[in-house]
Coordinates of C-alpha atoms and ligand atoms in Angstrom, one line a residue:
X202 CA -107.0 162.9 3.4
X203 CA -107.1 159.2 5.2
X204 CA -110.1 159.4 7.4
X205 CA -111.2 156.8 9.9
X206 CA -114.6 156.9 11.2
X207 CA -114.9 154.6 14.5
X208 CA -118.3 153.5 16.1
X209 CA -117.4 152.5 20.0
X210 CA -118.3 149.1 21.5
X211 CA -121.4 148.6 23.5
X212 CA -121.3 149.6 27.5
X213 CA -121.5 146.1 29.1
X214 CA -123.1 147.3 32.3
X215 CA -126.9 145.4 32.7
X216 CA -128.3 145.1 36.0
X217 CA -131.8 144.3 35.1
X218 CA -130.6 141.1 33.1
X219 CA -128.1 140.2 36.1
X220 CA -130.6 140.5 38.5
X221 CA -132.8 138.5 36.1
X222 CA -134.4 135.1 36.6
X223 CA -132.5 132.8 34.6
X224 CA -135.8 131.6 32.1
X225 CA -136.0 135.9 32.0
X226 CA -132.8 136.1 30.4
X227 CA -133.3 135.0 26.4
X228 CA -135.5 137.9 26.1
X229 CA -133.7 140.7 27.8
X230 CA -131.7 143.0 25.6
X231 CA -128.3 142.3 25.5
X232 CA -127.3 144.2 23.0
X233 CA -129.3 146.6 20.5
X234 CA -128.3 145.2 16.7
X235 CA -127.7 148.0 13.8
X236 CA -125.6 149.6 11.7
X237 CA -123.9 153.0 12.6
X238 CA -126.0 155.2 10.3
X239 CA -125.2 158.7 11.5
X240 CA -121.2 157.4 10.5
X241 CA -122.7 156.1 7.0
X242 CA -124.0 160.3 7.3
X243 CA -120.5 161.7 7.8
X244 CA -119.0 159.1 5.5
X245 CA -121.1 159.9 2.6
X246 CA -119.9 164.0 3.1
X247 CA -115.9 162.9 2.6
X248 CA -116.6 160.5 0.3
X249 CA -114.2 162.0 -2.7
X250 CA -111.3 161.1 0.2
X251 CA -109.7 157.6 1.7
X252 CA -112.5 156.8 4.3
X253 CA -112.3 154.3 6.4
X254 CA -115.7 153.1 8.8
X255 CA -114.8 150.5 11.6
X256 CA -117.4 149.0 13.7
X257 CA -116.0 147.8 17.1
X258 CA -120.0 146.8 17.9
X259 CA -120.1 144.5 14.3
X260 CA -116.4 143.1 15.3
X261 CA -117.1 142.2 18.8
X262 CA -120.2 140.2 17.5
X263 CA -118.1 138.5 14.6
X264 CA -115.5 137.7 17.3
X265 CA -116.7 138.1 21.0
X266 CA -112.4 137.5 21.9
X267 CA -111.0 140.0 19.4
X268 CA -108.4 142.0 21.4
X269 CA -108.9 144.4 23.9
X270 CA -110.5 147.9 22.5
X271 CA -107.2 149.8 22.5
X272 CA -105.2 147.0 20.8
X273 CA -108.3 146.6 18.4
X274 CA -108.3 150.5 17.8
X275 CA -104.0 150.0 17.4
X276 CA -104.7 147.6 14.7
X277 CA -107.1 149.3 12.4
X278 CA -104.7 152.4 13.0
X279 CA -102.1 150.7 11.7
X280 CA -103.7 149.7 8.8
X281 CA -105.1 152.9 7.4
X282 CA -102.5 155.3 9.0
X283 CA -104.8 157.9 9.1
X284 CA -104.7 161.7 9.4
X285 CA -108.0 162.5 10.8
X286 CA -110.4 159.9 13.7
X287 CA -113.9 160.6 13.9
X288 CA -115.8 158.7 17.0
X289 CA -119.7 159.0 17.1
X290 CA -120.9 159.2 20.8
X291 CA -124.1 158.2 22.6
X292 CA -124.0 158.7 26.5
X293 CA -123.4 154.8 27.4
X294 CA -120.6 154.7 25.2
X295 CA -118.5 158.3 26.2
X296 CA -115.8 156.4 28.4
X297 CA -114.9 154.2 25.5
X298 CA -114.9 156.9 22.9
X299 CA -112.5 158.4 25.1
X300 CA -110.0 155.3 25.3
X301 CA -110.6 155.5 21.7
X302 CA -109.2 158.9 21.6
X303 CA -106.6 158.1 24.1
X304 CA -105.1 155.3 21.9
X305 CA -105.0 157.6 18.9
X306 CA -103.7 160.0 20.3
X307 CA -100.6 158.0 22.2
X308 CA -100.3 156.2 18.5
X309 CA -99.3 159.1 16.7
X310 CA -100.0 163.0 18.6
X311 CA -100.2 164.3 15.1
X312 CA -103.7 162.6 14.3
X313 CA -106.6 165.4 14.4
X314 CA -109.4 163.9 16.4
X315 CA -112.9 164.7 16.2
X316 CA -116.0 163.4 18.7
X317 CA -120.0 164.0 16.7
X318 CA -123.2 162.2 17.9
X319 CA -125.8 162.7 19.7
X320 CA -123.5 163.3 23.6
X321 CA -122.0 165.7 21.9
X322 CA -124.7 167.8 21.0
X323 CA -126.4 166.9 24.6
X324 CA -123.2 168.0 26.8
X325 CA -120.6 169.7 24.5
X326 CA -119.4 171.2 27.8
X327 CA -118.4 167.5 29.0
X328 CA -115.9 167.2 25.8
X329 CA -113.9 169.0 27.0
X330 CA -110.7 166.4 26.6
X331 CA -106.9 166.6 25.9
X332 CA -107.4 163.5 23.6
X333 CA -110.5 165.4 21.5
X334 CA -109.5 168.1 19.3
X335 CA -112.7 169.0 17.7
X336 CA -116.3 168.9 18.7
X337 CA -118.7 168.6 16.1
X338 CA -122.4 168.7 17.9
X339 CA -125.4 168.8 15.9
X340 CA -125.7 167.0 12.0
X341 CA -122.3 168.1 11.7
X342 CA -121.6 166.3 8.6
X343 CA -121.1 169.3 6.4
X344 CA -119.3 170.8 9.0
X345 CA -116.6 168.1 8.9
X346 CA -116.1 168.4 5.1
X347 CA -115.2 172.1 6.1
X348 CA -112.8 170.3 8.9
X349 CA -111.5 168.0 6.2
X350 CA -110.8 170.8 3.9
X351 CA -109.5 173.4 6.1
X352 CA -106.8 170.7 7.6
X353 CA -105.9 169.7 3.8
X354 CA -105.4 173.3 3.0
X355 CA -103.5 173.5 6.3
X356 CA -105.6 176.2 7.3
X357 CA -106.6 177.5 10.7
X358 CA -109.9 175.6 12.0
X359 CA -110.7 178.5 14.1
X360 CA -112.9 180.1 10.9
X361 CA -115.1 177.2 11.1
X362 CA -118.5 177.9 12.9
X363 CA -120.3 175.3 14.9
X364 CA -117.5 173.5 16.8
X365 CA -115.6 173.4 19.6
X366 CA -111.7 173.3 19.2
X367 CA -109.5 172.3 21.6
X368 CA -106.0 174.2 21.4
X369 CA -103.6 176.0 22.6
X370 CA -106.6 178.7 23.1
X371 CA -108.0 175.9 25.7
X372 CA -111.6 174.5 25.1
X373 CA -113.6 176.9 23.0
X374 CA -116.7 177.3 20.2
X375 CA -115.9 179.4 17.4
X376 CA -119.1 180.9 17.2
X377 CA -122.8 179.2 16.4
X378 CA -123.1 177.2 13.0
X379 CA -123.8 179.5 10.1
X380 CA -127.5 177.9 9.6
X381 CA -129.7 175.0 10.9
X382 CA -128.7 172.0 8.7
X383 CA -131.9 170.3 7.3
X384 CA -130.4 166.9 7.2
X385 CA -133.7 165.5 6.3
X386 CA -133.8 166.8 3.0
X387 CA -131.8 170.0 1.9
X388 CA -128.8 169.0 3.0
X389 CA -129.5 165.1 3.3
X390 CA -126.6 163.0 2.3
X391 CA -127.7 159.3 0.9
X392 CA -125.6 156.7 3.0
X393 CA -123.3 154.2 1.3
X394 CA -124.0 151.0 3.2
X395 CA -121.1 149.0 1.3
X396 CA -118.6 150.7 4.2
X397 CA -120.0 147.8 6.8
X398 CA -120.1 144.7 4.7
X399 CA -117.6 143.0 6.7
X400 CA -120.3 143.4 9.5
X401 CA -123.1 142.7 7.5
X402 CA -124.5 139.3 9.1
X403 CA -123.8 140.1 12.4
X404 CA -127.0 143.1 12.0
X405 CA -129.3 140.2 12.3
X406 CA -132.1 140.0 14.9
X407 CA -133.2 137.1 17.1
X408 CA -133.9 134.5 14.7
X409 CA -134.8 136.9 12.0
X410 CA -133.5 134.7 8.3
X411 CA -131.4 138.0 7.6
X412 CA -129.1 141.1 8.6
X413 CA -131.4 144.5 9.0
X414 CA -130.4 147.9 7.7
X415 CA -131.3 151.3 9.2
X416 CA -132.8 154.3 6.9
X417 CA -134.6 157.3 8.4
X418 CA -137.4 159.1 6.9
X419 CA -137.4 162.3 9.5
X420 CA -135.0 163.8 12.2
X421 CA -136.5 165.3 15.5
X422 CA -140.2 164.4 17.4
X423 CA -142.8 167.0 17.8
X424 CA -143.6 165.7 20.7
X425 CA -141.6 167.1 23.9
X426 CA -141.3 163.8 26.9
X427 CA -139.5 165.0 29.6
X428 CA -137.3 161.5 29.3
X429 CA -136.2 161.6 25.7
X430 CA -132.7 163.1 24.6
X431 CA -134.5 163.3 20.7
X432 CA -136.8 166.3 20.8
X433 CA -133.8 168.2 22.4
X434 CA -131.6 167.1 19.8
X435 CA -133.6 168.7 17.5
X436 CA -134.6 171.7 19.1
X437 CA -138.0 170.7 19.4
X438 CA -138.0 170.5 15.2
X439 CA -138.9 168.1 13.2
X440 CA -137.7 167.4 9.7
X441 CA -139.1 165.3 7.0
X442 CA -137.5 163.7 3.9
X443 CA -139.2 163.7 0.6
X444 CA -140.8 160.5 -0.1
X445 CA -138.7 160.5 -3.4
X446 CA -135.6 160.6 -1.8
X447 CA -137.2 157.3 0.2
X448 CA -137.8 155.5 -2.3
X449 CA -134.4 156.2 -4.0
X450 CA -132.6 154.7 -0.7
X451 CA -134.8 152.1 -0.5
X452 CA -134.3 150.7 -4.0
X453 CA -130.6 150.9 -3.4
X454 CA -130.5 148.9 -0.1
X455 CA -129.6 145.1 -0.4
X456 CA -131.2 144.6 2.7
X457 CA -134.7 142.4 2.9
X458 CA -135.3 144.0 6.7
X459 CA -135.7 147.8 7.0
X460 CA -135.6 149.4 10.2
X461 CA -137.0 153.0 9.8
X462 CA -134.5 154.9 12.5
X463 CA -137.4 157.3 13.2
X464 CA -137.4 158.9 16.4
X465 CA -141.4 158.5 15.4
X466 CA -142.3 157.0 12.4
X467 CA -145.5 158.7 11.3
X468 CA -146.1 161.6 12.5
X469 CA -147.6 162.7 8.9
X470 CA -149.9 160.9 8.0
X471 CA -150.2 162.5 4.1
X472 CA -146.2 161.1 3.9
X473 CA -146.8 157.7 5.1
X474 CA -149.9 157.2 3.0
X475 CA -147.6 158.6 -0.5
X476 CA -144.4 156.6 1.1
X477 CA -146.5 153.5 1.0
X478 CA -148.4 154.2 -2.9
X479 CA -145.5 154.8 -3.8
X480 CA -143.3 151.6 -2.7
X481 CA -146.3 149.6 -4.0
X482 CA -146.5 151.4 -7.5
X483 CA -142.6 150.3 -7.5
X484 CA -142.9 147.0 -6.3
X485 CA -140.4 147.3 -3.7
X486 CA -140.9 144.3 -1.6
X487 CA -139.4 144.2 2.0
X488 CA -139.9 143.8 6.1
X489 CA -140.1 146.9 7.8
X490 CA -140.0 147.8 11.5
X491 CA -141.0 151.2 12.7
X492 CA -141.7 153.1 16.2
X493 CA -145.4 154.4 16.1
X494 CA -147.0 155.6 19.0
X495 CA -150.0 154.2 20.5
X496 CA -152.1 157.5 19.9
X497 CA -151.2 157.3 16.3
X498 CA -152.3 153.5 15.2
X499 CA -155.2 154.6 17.5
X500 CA -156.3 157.7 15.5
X501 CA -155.1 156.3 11.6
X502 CA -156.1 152.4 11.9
X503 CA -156.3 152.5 8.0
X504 CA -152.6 153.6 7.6
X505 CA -151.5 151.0 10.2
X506 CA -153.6 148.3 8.2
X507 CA -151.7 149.9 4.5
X508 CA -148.3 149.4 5.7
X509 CA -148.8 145.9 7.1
X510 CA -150.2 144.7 3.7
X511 CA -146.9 146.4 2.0
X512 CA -144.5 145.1 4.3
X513 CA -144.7 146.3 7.8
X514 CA -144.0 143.7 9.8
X515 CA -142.9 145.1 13.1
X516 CA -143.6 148.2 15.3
X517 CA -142.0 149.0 18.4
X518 CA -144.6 151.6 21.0
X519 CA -143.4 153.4 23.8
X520 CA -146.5 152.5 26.3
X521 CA -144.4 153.9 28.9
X522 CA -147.2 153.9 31.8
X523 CA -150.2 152.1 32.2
X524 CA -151.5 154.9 34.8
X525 CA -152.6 158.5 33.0
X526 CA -151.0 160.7 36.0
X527 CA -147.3 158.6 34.9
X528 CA -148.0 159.5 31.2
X529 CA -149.1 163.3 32.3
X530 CA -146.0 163.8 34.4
X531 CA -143.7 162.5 31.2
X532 CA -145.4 164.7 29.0
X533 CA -146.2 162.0 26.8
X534 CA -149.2 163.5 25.1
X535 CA -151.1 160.2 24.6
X536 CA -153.8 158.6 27.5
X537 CA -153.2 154.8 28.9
X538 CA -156.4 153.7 27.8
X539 CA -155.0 153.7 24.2
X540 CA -152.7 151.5 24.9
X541 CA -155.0 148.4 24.7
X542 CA -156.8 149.6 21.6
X543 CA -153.2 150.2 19.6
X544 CA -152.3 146.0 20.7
X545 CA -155.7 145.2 19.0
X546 CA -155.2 147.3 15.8
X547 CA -151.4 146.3 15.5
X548 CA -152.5 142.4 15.6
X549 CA -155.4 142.7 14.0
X550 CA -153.0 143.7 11.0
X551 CA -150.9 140.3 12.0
X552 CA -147.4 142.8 13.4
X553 CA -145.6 141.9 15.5
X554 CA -146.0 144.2 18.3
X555 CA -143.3 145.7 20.9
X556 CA -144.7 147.4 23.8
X557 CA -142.3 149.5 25.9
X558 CA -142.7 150.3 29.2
X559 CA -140.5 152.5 31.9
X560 CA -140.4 151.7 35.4
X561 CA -139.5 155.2 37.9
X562 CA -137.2 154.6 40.4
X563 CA -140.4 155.3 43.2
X564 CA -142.4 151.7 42.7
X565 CA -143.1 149.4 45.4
X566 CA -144.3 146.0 45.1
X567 CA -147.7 147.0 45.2
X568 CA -146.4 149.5 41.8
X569 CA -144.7 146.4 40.7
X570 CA -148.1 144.3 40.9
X571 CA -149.7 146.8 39.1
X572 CA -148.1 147.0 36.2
X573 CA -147.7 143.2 35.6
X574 CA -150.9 142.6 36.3
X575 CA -151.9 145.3 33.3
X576 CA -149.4 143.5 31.1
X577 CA -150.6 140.1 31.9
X578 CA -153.9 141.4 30.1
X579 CA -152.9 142.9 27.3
X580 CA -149.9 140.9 26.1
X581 CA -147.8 141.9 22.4
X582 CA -145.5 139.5 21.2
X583 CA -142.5 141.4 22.3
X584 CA -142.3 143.4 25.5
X585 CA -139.8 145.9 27.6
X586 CA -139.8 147.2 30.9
X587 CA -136.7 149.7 31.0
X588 CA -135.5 151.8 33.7
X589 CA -136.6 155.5 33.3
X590 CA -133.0 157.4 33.5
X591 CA -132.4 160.5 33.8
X592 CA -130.1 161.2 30.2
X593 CA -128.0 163.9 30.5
X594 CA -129.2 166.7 28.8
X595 CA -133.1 166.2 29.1
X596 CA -136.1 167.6 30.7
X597 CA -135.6 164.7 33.3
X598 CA -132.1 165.0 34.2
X599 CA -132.9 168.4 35.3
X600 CA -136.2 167.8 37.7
X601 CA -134.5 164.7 39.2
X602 CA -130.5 166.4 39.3
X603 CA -130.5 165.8 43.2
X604 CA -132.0 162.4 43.1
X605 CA -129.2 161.2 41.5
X606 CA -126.6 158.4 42.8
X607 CA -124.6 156.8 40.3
X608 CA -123.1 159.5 37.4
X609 CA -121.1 156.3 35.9
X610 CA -122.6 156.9 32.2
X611 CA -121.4 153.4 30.8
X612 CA -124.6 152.5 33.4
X613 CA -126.9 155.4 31.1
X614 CA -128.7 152.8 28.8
X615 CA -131.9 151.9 30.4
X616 CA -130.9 148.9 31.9
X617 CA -129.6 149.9 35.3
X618 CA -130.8 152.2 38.0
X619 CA -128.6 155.6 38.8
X620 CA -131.3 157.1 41.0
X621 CA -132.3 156.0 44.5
X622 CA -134.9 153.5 44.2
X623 CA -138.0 153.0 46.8
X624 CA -137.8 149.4 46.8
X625 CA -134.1 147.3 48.0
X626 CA -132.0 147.7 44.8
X627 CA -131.8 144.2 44.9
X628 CA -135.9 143.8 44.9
X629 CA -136.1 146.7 42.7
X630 CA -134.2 144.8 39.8
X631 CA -135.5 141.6 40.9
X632 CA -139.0 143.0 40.3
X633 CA -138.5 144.1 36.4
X634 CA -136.4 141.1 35.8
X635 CA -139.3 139.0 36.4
X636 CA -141.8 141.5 34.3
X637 CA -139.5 140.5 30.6
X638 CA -141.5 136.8 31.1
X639 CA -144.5 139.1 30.4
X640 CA -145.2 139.0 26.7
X641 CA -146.5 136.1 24.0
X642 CA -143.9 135.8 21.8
X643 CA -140.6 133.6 22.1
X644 CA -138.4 135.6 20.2
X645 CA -136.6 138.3 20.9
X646 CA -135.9 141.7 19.1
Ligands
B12_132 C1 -129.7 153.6 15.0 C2 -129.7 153.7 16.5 C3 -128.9 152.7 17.2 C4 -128.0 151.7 16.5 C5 -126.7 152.2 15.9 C6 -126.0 153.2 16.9 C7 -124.5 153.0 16.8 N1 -123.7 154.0 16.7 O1 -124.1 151.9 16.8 C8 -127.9 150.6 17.5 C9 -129.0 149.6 17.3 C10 -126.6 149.9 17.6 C11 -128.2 151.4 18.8 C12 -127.9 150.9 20.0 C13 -128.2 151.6 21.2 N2 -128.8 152.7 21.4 CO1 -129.4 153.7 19.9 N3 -130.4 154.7 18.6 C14 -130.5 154.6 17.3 C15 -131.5 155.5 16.7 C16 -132.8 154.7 16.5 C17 -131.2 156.3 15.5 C18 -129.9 157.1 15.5 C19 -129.7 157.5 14.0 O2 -129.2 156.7 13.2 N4 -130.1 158.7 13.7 C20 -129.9 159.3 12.4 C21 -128.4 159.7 12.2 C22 -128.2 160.3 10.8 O3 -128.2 160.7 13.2 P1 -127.0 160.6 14.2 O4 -126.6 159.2 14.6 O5 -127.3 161.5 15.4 O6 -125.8 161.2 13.4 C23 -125.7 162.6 13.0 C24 -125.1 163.6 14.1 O7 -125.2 163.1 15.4 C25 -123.7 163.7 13.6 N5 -122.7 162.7 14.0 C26 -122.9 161.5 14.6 N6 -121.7 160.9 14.7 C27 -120.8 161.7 14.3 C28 -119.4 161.6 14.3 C29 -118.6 162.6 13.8 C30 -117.1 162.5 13.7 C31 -119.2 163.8 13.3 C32 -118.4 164.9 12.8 C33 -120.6 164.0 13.4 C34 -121.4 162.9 13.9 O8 -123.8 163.7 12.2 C35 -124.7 162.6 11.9 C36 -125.3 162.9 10.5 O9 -126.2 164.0 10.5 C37 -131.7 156.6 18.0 C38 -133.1 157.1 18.1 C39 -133.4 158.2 17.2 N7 -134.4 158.1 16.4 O10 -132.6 159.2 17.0 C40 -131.3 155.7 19.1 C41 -130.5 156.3 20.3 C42 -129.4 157.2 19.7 N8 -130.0 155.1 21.0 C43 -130.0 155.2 22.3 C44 -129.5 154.2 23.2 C45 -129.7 154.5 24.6 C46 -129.0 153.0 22.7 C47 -128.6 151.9 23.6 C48 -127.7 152.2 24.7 C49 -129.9 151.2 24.0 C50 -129.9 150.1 24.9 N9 -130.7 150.2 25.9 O11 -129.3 149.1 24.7 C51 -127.9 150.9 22.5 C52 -126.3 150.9 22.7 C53 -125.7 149.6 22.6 C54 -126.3 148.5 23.4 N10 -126.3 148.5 24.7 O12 -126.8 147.6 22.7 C55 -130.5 156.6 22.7 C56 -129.4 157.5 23.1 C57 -129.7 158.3 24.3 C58 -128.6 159.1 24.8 N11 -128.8 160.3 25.3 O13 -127.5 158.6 24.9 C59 -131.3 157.0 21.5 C60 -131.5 158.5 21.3 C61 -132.7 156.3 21.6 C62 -133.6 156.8 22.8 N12 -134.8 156.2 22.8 O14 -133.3 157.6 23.6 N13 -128.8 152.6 18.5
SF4_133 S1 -140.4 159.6 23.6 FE1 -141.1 159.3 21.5 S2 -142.9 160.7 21.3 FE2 -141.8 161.3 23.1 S3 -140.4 163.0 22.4 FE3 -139.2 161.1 22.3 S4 -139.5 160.3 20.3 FE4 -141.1 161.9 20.6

C-alpha cells in the first residue's frame, strides 16, 4: 500500500506577540521547532509498505511562500498517488487537518483517510467529519497496521477495535481497543528519522550551530494539573522505556542536539541515574534539553549536577505561579518557594534554564506587577509567560466551560486569550507582552 503521513502547518494566530512591544518580539515564540515524532511512530509500524512522511511545518520554514496548504497538499498527492492519508492532530492545528482532509478527499474520493494525535484521543466525538474516514485515538500505531492490512486484504474495517469509522453506518467506534498499548516499551516502535531529511536544517533553534531531534524516554505524567491535556492522554499512567532501548536510539540518531519529548523528564530517578552511566560508559556525546520540574531538581540536585556533566545542556520548568494558592488550585503538586532554589541548582550546573509561567485570565495590573516583579528577581536565561487555556478535554476546560468566549481552536496554543479577561483585552496582552523582556539571556528557544 502507498501511505502518506502528513504533519499540518502551524496555527498562525499570536496575540501576545501582536500585542507585544516591538524590542519583546525576538524572544516570543513564534513557532515551536521539531520533528513530527508521533508520525516517525506510525511510520515505523508500516514500514514493510511505500510510506511517505510530509512535513508542511519543515516546508513552510524551508520556503515561507510555498503554495497555499491545499495546493501544497495537491502536489505531494500527486506525487505519491496514495491509497491511504494519515494526519496527526493537536488542538491548534484541527482546522487545517481538516482542509487537509478536504483536499484529499476532493483529489481522489477513493483515498481512505485517517486522523491520530493527541485531538483525537482528547475529543474523538469532534471527528466526526465527511472528509475523515477513520479515527485512530490513543498510540494507535498498531492499530493502523491492522487498518493497513484489513484495506489491502479488502476486508471490512468494522472488526478493528479502537476506532471510530465513518460510513455508511454514520460515525461510530467499533468497540474499545483489545488492550492498553505500552508504547513505551512492549509495544515501542524505534523511529526512522531518515523520513524528514529534507527538513532537517530547518529543526534548528535560535542560534543553536545545529538541527535538534526529538526522542522520548516515557509516555504519560503521574502528576494530574488541571491545565495539561498529557496526564489525560494517558489515563493518568505513566510508562517508562528501558534504558537499553535509549541508548539503542540514541546511538542511531545523527543529531548532536537531543530533545527528550518527555511530558516530564525524570520522574525516576533510578532510570535517569542508569540512563546517564550508561551514555557515559558508551561515550555517547551530545546536547540534551529536557522538562524537569522545579520540585524535582529541588529534591535530586546530584542527578541535575550528573546530567549537566554528560550533556545536559538545557531544561525547560513549568514555574506556572509564583503564588502557592495558583499552584494549589492547578494541582501542580510542587510549592512556589521552590521555584528560586531549582534557578540556583540549574545554574549552578551552568544550564541554561527555561522558566515557564501561566497567566489566568483574572489578573489586574496589580497581578501583573506581581509577577514581574518576582521574575525580575529571580531571572533564567530563557523565560515564558503563556496564557493559561482551557484545552479541550482537560480538567480546566471543564471548571471554566462557561467562562469561555472564543471556541476558534486555531487560537488554542497558549498564545491568545479565549476566556474573558479582567483586565481590557488590549491591557491584558499588553501586560504579558511586556513580561517576555523578563529574563537574562538573548537567545531564544
Ligand atoms: C514533539 C512536540 C511538538 C513538536 C512536533 C509536533 C508536530 N506534530 O509537529 C513541535 C515542536 C513542532 C510542537 C509544536 C507545538 N506544540 Co507540541 N508537543 C510535542 C510534545 C513535547 C511531544 C509529543 C510527542 O512526540 N509525543 C510522543 C509521540 C510518540 O506521541 P504522539 O505524538 O501523541 O503520537 C502517538 C499517538 O498520538 C498516535 N498518533 C499521532 N499521530 C497520529 C496519526 C495517525 C494517522 C495515527 C493513526 C496515529 C497517530 O500514535 C503516535 C505513536 O504512538 C508534546 C508534549 C508531550 N510530552 O506529550 C507537546 C504538545 C503535543 N504540544 C502542544 C502544543 C500546544 C504545541 C504548540 C501549539 C505550542 C505553542 N504554543 O506554540 C506548537 C504548535 C506549533 C506552533 N505554534 O509552533 C500541546 C498540545 C495540547 C493540545 N491539547 O493540543 C502538548 C501536549 C504540550 C503541552 N504542554 O500541552 N510540539
Ligand atoms: S503540567 Fe507537567 S507535571 Fe503537570 S501533569 Fe502536565 S506534564 Fe505532568
Amino acid at each position: 500500500m502507498k501511505i502518506l503521513l502528513i504533519n499540518p502547518p502551524r496555527s498562525p494566530e499570536n496575540m501576545i506577540l501582536e500585542s507585544a512591544p516591538e524590542e519583546a518580539k525576538y524572544f516570543i515564540h513564534k513557532k515551536l521547532i521539531g520533528p513530527p515524532l508521533g508520525l516517525l511512530t506510525v511510520a515505523a509500524a508500516v514500514k514493510d509498505h511505500d510510506v511517505t512522511v510530509f512535513d508542511t511545518k519543515g516546508e513552510y520554514d524551508l520556503d515561507p511562500d510555498a503554495p497555499p496548504l491545499n495546493k501544497m497538499v495537491e502536489g505531494i498527492l500527486e506525487k505519491t498517488q496514495p491509497d491511504v492519508v494519515g494526519v496527526t492532530i493537536i488542538t491548534s492545528e484541527l482546522y487545517d487537518s481538516l482542509t487537509i482532509f478536504r483536499t484529499v478527499r476532493k483529489f481522489d474520493p477513493s483515498i481512505v483517510t485517517v486522523a491520530g494525535g493527541l485531538h483525537t484521543t482528547l475529543c474523538p466525538q469532534e471527528m466526526n467529519d465527511p472528509d475523515i474516514d477513520v479515527v485512530a485515538p490513543g498510540h494507535s500505531a498498531f492499530i493502523f497496521r491492522e487498518v493497513i492490512r484489513a484495506l489491502e486484504k479488502k476486508q471490512s474495517l468494522e472488526n478493528i477495535k479502537g476506532i471510530y469509522l465513518n460510513n455508511e453506518k454514520g460515525y461510530h467506534h467499533t468497540g474499545p481497543a483489545p488492550m492498553v498499548y505500552d508504547a513505551a516499551d512492549k509495544h515501542f516502535l524505534m523511529p526512522d528519522r531518515s523520513h524528514l531529511e529534507r527538513w532537517r536544517w530547518t529543526y534548528v533553534v535560535g542560534k543553536s550551530p545545529g538541527p535538534t531531534t526529538y526522542l522520548f524516554t516515557s509516555l504519560g505524567c503521574p502528576y494530574q494539573c488541571t491545565f495539561c491535556s498529557i496526564w489525560i492522554e494517558h489515563g493518568g499512567k505513566y510508562y517508562q522505556r528501558r534504558v537499553e532501548s535509549v541508548i539503542e536510539e540514541l546511538k542511531l540518531i545523527n543529531y548532536d542536539i537531543v530533545r527528550f519529548a518527555d511530558a516530564n523528564s525524570v520522574v525516576n530517578i533510578k532510570f535517569m541515574d542508569k540512563l546517564f552511566d550508561r551514555i557515559n560508559e558508551e561515550g555517547i556525546r551530545k546536547e540534551y534539553i529536557m522538562d524537569i520540574r522545579a520540585d524535582t531538581a529541588v529534591n535530586y540536585p546530584w542527578l541535575i549536577e550528573k546530567m549537566a556533566k554528560a550533556g545536559l545542556k538545557v531544561v525547560i520548568t513549568g514555574f506556572e505561579s509564583f503564588r502557592d494558592d495558583e499552584l494549589i488550585k492547578y494541582n501542580k503538586r510542587s510549592e512556589a518557594g521552590m521555584i528560586h532554589q531549582a534557578i540556583d541548582i540549574f545554574h549552578a550546573n551552568n544550564i541554561l534554564l527555561r522558566g515557564n509561567y501561566v497567566v489566568p485570565n483574572d489578573y489586574n495590573e496589580d497581578d501583573f506587577k506581581a509577577l514581574a516583579d518576582y521574575a525580575n528577581s529571580y531571572k533564567v536565561t530563557y523565560a515564558g509567560y503563556t496564557i493559561l487555556t482551557p484545552m479541550p478535554g482537560t480538567v480546566f476546560y471543564r471548571q471554566v466551560k462557561n467562562q469561555i468566549i472564543d471556541n476558534d481552536y486555531n487560537k488554542y496554543n497558549f498564545f491568545n486569550s479565549v476566556m474573558k479577561t479582567k483586565l481590557p483585552l488590549e491591557k491584558f496582552y499588553e501586560n504579558i507582552g511586556r513580561l517576555w523582556l523578563i529574563k537574562k539571556g538573548t537567545d531564544v528557544i
